[in-house]
XYZ file of C-alpha atoms in Angstrom:
181
model
C -51.678 94.756 232.447
C -52.077 90.994 232.926
C -54.704 91.467 235.630
C -56.624 94.022 233.552
C -56.728 91.727 230.537
C -57.448 88.600 232.614
C -58.946 89.543 236.012
C -58.954 85.937 237.253
C -55.281 85.258 236.540
C -54.075 83.829 239.859
C -50.399 83.810 238.857
C -50.522 87.532 238.095
C -51.850 88.301 241.574
C -49.087 86.175 243.094
C -46.463 87.976 241.036
C -47.838 91.404 241.887
C -47.919 90.396 245.551
C -44.270 89.374 245.343
C -43.444 92.788 243.858
C -45.267 94.453 246.767
C -43.359 92.224 249.173
C -40.045 93.237 247.592
C -40.992 96.876 248.211
C -42.001 96.064 251.815
C -45.659 96.832 251.051
C -46.835 93.984 253.228
C -50.555 94.763 253.409
C -50.787 95.065 249.624
C -48.849 91.811 249.232
C -51.215 89.996 251.590
C -54.211 91.347 249.705
C -52.874 90.059 246.381
C -51.759 86.669 247.741
C -55.226 86.219 249.219
C -56.791 87.173 245.888
C -54.568 84.642 244.112
C -55.642 81.770 246.375
C -59.279 82.859 246.192
C -59.050 82.328 242.426
C -57.075 79.090 242.612
C -56.548 77.485 246.015
C -54.334 74.693 244.660
C -51.097 76.710 244.654
C -49.053 75.623 247.649
C -46.355 78.165 246.777
C -48.814 81.060 247.091
C -49.830 79.915 250.584
C -46.120 79.706 251.441
C -45.608 83.244 250.139
C -48.602 84.437 252.147
C -47.200 82.790 255.263
C -43.830 84.450 254.757
C -45.502 87.836 254.421
C -47.471 87.341 257.629
C -44.240 86.247 259.315
C -42.531 89.477 258.275
C -45.445 91.339 259.879
C -44.946 89.189 262.997
C -48.501 87.894 262.593
C -47.345 84.412 263.437
C -50.717 82.707 263.870
C -51.738 83.694 260.340
C -48.331 82.647 259.043
C -48.699 79.175 260.578
C -52.197 78.846 259.082
C -50.870 79.702 255.623
C -47.928 77.290 255.892
C -50.327 74.575 257.092
C -52.433 75.101 253.962
C -49.327 74.900 251.780
C -48.282 71.673 253.478
C -51.772 70.207 253.224
C -51.561 70.728 249.463
C -47.992 69.433 249.270
C -46.815 67.521 252.370
C -43.231 67.360 251.078
C -42.959 71.104 250.411
C -39.592 71.582 252.078
C -39.528 75.386 252.022
C -42.962 75.662 253.657
C -41.908 73.141 256.291
C -38.746 75.064 257.152
C -40.634 78.369 257.073
C -43.236 76.985 259.471
C -40.417 75.766 261.715
C -38.832 79.219 261.604
C -42.155 80.762 262.592
C -42.490 78.364 265.514
C -38.922 79.318 266.489
C -39.876 83.023 266.318
C -42.797 82.237 268.626
C -40.384 80.449 271.000
C -42.235 77.188 270.413
C -39.039 75.188 270.124
C -40.635 71.735 270.254
C -42.796 72.391 267.197
C -39.871 74.063 265.414
C -37.728 71.002 266.111
C -40.429 68.688 264.742
C -40.558 70.689 261.511
C -36.774 70.794 261.106
C -36.463 67.069 261.779
C -39.197 66.378 259.236
C -37.302 68.547 256.744
C -34.190 66.418 257.336
C -36.252 63.255 256.860
C -37.430 64.633 253.503
C -34.029 65.989 252.528
C -31.174 64.437 254.555
C -28.604 66.798 253.030
C -30.466 69.960 254.057
C -27.793 72.103 255.669
C -30.270 74.780 256.741
C -32.435 72.348 258.714
C -29.389 71.087 260.626
C -28.317 74.632 261.370
C -31.827 75.520 262.520
C -31.662 72.597 264.939
C -28.323 74.015 266.117
C -30.095 77.318 266.812
C -32.562 75.474 269.023
C -29.676 73.771 270.853
C -28.040 77.152 271.447
C -31.287 78.572 272.778
C -31.620 75.626 275.165
C -27.932 75.945 276.148
C -26.948 72.517 274.787
C -23.723 73.825 273.271
C -22.156 70.434 272.574
C -25.199 69.437 270.514
C -25.216 72.859 268.821
C -21.579 72.363 267.813
C -22.332 68.894 266.399
C -25.409 70.062 264.458
C -23.754 73.174 263.031
C -20.692 71.085 262.098
C -23.012 68.723 260.200
C -24.579 71.726 258.450
C -21.095 72.894 257.414
C -20.186 69.414 256.128
C -23.254 69.592 253.900
C -22.612 73.172 252.740
C -19.225 74.768 253.387
C -20.685 78.174 252.456
C -23.416 78.132 255.118
C -22.318 81.251 256.967
C -25.059 80.951 259.578
C -23.766 77.494 260.536
C -20.259 78.888 261.091
C -21.824 81.638 263.186
C -23.758 79.153 265.320
C -20.763 76.873 265.702
C -18.735 79.900 266.780
C -21.279 80.644 269.509
C -21.217 77.014 270.637
C -17.414 76.961 270.640
C -17.223 80.166 272.645
C -19.606 78.752 275.234
C -17.442 75.600 275.331
C -14.360 77.812 275.940
C -12.748 77.169 272.538
C -11.738 80.773 271.812
C -9.529 80.003 268.800
C -12.253 77.847 267.253
C -14.964 80.451 267.748
C -12.864 83.231 266.216
C -12.054 81.036 263.226
C -15.735 80.191 262.732
C -16.835 83.800 263.043
C -14.268 84.814 260.418
C -15.689 82.149 258.080
C -19.217 83.321 258.879
C -18.216 86.873 257.967
C -16.611 85.656 254.718
C -19.903 83.929 253.907
C -22.099 86.989 254.380
C -23.034 86.979 258.074
C -22.431 90.589 259.134
C -23.332 89.830 262.746
C -20.123 87.812 262.994
C -18.084 91.048 263.237
C-alpha cells in the first residue's frame, strides 16, 4: 500500500525487502533493497541489509561490496563492520576478518561478540590458549553469550580441560547454543 501510494518511498522498499528476507525470499529481498538504495543511497542500514542478504546466499563478494558502501556512509557502523568481518571469516580470509573485529573493539571496547569472533579465528588457527582468553573476555562482557561459552569449551577441550569444557558447553546450551549438546 505504501509503495503504491508513494512509489519512491525508500523506507517502504527496505521494509518489504526485510519481510521477503524473513520468508527466505532472498532474490525478492535483494531486488527491493536495491530499489531502496536506488531511490536514496544515503541509508547505510539498507546497504547492511543488502549485504546480509547476499551473505545468506553465499554471494560473498556482493556482500562485502554492500558492507563497504554502508561503512563508507557511516565508518562507525558497528553492525556492518562485524557483518563484513563475518563474511571475511566465511570466505576463510581470517586476516581481514580479524582487522574488522579489532576495529569493532576499538569502536566499542565492551563488544562481547567481537571478542568471541576473534576467539573463533584463534580456534581456526589452533591457538587454543588465545581462544580461551578471548572467549573468556567475551563472557566477562556478557555472561549470556552462549557462543562464547561454546568457543571456550572447544578451547578447553583442546587444552585437555575436560571438566571445564563440559561446564562451558552446558552454559552454552543454557544460553541457546544447540550445537553444544
